[in-house]
């Protein structure tokens, strides 16, 4: 999930282009069928939880990638996103609210991890 954003080999222009595509797509979906403000904030929070779990995986669980902690840190954000998508399902409509929620989560990940735009984080990810 969103590993291109943290990849130091991905150029800054490409990262900003992908960020703008995500922002425009999310804005268009919001215009079509807006989510409630509390749902948007929950998806933003899920993006922050994703960043926290990713940080913990890199720094605390990287030595044992087949271990239970690593797997748990991988599945926590996925489970939260799925729960929020099904919670915000309106009637039988799941596509637009789900895609919009994932877009808001991706925006949160991109906005709250600005150091990923620089190539200086390569040494910490490789070790």
mmCIF file of C-alpha atoms in Angstrom:
data_model
loop_
_atom_site.group_PDB
_atom_site.id
_atom_site.type_symbol
_atom_site.label_atom_id
_atom_site.label_comp_id
_atom_site.label_asym_id
_atom_site.label_seq_id
_atom_site.Cartn_x
_atom_site.Cartn_y
_atom_site.Cartn_z
ATOM 1 C CA UNK A 1 0.000 0.000 0.000
ATOM 2 C CA UNK A 2 1.475 3.280 -1.144
ATOM 3 C CA UNK A 3 5.040 1.983 -1.224
ATOM 4 C CA UNK A 4 5.827 4.188 -4.242
ATOM 5 C CA UNK A 5 5.583 7.194 -1.917
ATOM 6 C CA UNK A 6 8.333 5.860 0.341
ATOM 7 C CA UNK A 7 10.574 4.530 -2.439
ATOM 8 C CA UNK A 8 13.672 6.768 -2.708
ATOM 9 C CA UNK A 9 14.138 5.797 -6.369
ATOM 10 C CA UNK A 10 10.796 7.368 -7.311
ATOM 11 C CA UNK A 11 11.365 10.908 -8.544
ATOM 12 C CA UNK A 12 9.865 13.937 -6.816
ATOM 13 C CA UNK A 13 7.975 14.906 -9.972
ATOM 14 C CA UNK A 14 6.377 11.474 -10.195
ATOM 15 C CA UNK A 15 5.389 11.572 -6.516
ATOM 16 C CA UNK A 16 3.822 15.012 -6.882
ATOM 17 C CA UNK A 17 2.038 13.930 -10.056
ATOM 18 C CA UNK A 18 0.556 10.901 -8.308
ATOM 19 C CA UNK A 19 -0.415 13.071 -5.324
ATOM 20 C CA UNK A 20 -2.207 15.501 -7.626
ATOM 21 C CA UNK A 21 -4.018 12.659 -9.430
ATOM 22 C CA UNK A 22 -5.172 11.257 -6.076
ATOM 23 C CA UNK A 23 -6.320 14.715 -4.930
ATOM 24 C CA UNK A 24 -8.232 15.453 -8.146
ATOM 25 C CA UNK A 25 -9.871 12.015 -8.214
ATOM 26 C CA UNK A 26 -10.892 12.306 -4.576
ATOM 27 C CA UNK A 27 -12.287 15.805 -5.173
ATOM 28 C CA UNK A 28 -14.324 14.599 -8.161
ATOM 29 C CA UNK A 29 -15.717 11.703 -6.122
ATOM 30 C CA UNK A 30 -16.513 14.136 -3.314
ATOM 31 C CA UNK A 31 -18.464 16.339 -5.738
ATOM 32 C CA UNK A 32 -20.435 13.319 -6.982
ATOM 33 C CA UNK A 33 -21.400 11.954 -3.560
ATOM 34 C CA UNK A 34 -19.845 13.700 -0.530
ATOM 35 C CA UNK A 35 -18.888 11.766 2.562
ATOM 36 C CA UNK A 36 -19.719 13.155 5.976
ATOM 37 C CA UNK A 37 -16.985 15.186 7.670
ATOM 38 C CA UNK A 38 -16.607 12.613 10.454
ATOM 39 C CA UNK A 39 -16.090 9.853 7.876
ATOM 40 C CA UNK A 40 -13.426 11.935 6.115
ATOM 41 C CA UNK A 41 -11.641 12.482 9.421
ATOM 42 C CA UNK A 42 -11.813 8.750 10.179
ATOM 43 C CA UNK A 43 -10.175 7.967 6.831
ATOM 44 C CA UNK A 44 -7.514 10.612 7.531
ATOM 45 C CA UNK A 45 -6.942 8.965 10.918
ATOM 46 C CA UNK A 46 -6.566 5.620 9.192
ATOM 47 C CA UNK A 47 -3.841 7.140 7.030
ATOM 48 C CA UNK A 48 -2.018 8.266 10.171
ATOM 49 C CA UNK A 49 -2.448 4.809 11.697
ATOM 50 C CA UNK A 50 -0.966 3.379 8.492
ATOM 51 C CA UNK A 51 2.078 5.623 8.916
ATOM 52 C CA UNK A 52 2.489 4.616 12.561
ATOM 53 C CA UNK A 53 2.219 0.911 11.714
ATOM 54 C CA UNK A 54 4.683 1.314 8.839
ATOM 55 C CA UNK A 55 7.155 3.083 11.121
ATOM 56 C CA UNK A 56 6.804 0.314 13.708
ATOM 57 C CA UNK A 57 7.278 -2.365 11.048
ATOM 58 C CA UNK A 58 10.460 -0.729 9.788
ATOM 59 C CA UNK A 59 12.026 -0.007 13.164
ATOM 60 C CA UNK A 60 10.719 -2.702 15.505
ATOM 61 C CA UNK A 61 9.586 -5.696 13.478
ATOM 62 C CA UNK A 62 11.911 -5.633 10.452
ATOM 63 C CA UNK A 63 14.217 -8.291 11.862
ATOM 64 C CA UNK A 64 11.457 -10.884 11.825
ATOM 65 C CA UNK A 65 9.202 -10.207 8.803
ATOM 66 C CA UNK A 66 7.426 -13.548 9.179
ATOM 67 C CA UNK A 67 6.599 -12.852 12.816
ATOM 68 C CA UNK A 68 3.224 -12.166 14.320
ATOM 69 C CA UNK A 69 3.958 -8.491 15.132
ATOM 70 C CA UNK A 70 4.925 -7.739 11.524
ATOM 71 C CA UNK A 71 1.764 -9.392 10.222
ATOM 72 C CA UNK A 72 -0.375 -7.601 12.779
ATOM 73 C CA UNK A 73 1.107 -4.227 11.841
ATOM 74 C CA UNK A 74 0.378 -5.006 8.189
ATOM 75 C CA UNK A 75 -3.261 -5.980 8.705
ATOM 76 C CA UNK A 76 -4.343 -3.297 11.196
ATOM 77 C CA UNK A 77 -4.671 -0.459 8.624
ATOM 78 C CA UNK A 78 -6.282 -2.779 6.080
ATOM 79 C CA UNK A 79 -8.878 -3.949 8.588
ATOM 80 C CA UNK A 80 -9.670 -0.384 9.637
ATOM 81 C CA UNK A 81 -10.088 0.760 6.022
ATOM 82 C CA UNK A 82 -12.410 -2.134 5.231
ATOM 83 C CA UNK A 83 -14.456 -1.481 8.364
ATOM 84 C CA UNK A 84 -14.791 2.206 7.484
ATOM 85 C CA UNK A 85 -15.762 1.431 3.893
ATOM 86 C CA UNK A 86 -18.529 -0.909 5.006
ATOM 87 C CA UNK A 87 -19.622 1.520 7.728
ATOM 88 C CA UNK A 88 -19.998 4.345 5.223
ATOM 89 C CA UNK A 89 -21.778 2.211 2.657
ATOM 90 C CA UNK A 90 -24.999 3.967 1.678
ATOM 91 C CA UNK A 91 -27.703 1.516 0.728
ATOM 92 C CA UNK A 92 -26.021 -0.860 -1.659
ATOM 93 C CA UNK A 93 -23.583 1.781 -2.950
ATOM 94 C CA UNK A 94 -20.026 0.903 -1.924
ATOM 95 C CA UNK A 95 -17.877 1.984 -4.861
ATOM 96 C CA UNK A 96 -17.956 5.787 -4.623
ATOM 97 C CA UNK A 97 -17.749 6.052 -0.800
ATOM 98 C CA UNK A 98 -15.065 3.363 -0.706
ATOM 99 C CA UNK A 99 -12.912 4.898 -3.415
ATOM 100 C CA UNK A 100 -13.372 8.334 -1.889
ATOM 101 C CA UNK A 101 -12.363 7.030 1.542
ATOM 102 C CA UNK A 102 -9.276 5.320 0.188
ATOM 103 C CA UNK A 103 -8.430 8.559 -1.606
ATOM 104 C CA UNK A 104 -8.675 10.529 1.634
ATOM 105 C CA UNK A 105 -6.523 7.926 3.370
ATOM 106 C CA UNK A 106 -3.893 8.145 0.619
ATOM 107 C CA UNK A 107 -3.950 11.940 0.864
ATOM 108 C CA UNK A 108 -3.370 11.708 4.606
ATOM 109 C CA UNK A 109 -0.424 9.372 4.096
ATOM 110 C CA UNK A 110 1.097 11.700 1.518
ATOM 111 C CA UNK A 111 0.465 14.878 3.507
ATOM 112 C CA UNK A 112 1.704 13.576 6.853
ATOM 113 C CA UNK A 113 4.909 12.039 5.518
ATOM 114 C CA UNK A 114 6.669 14.957 3.820
ATOM 115 C CA UNK A 115 10.148 13.540 4.467
ATOM 116 C CA UNK A 116 9.383 10.866 1.876
ATOM 117 C CA UNK A 117 9.701 13.499 -0.810
ATOM 118 C CA UNK A 118 13.410 13.746 -0.098
ATOM 119 C CA UNK A 119 15.889 11.036 -0.971
ATOM 120 C CA UNK A 120 17.580 11.207 2.438
ATOM 121 C CA UNK A 121 15.373 8.515 3.952
ATOM 122 C CA UNK A 122 16.986 5.754 1.870
ATOM 123 C CA UNK A 123 19.584 4.771 4.460
ATOM 124 C CA UNK A 124 17.010 4.198 7.214
ATOM 125 C CA UNK A 125 14.758 2.043 5.005
ATOM 126 C CA UNK A 126 17.562 -0.193 3.799
ATOM 127 C CA UNK A 127 18.956 -0.966 7.253
#
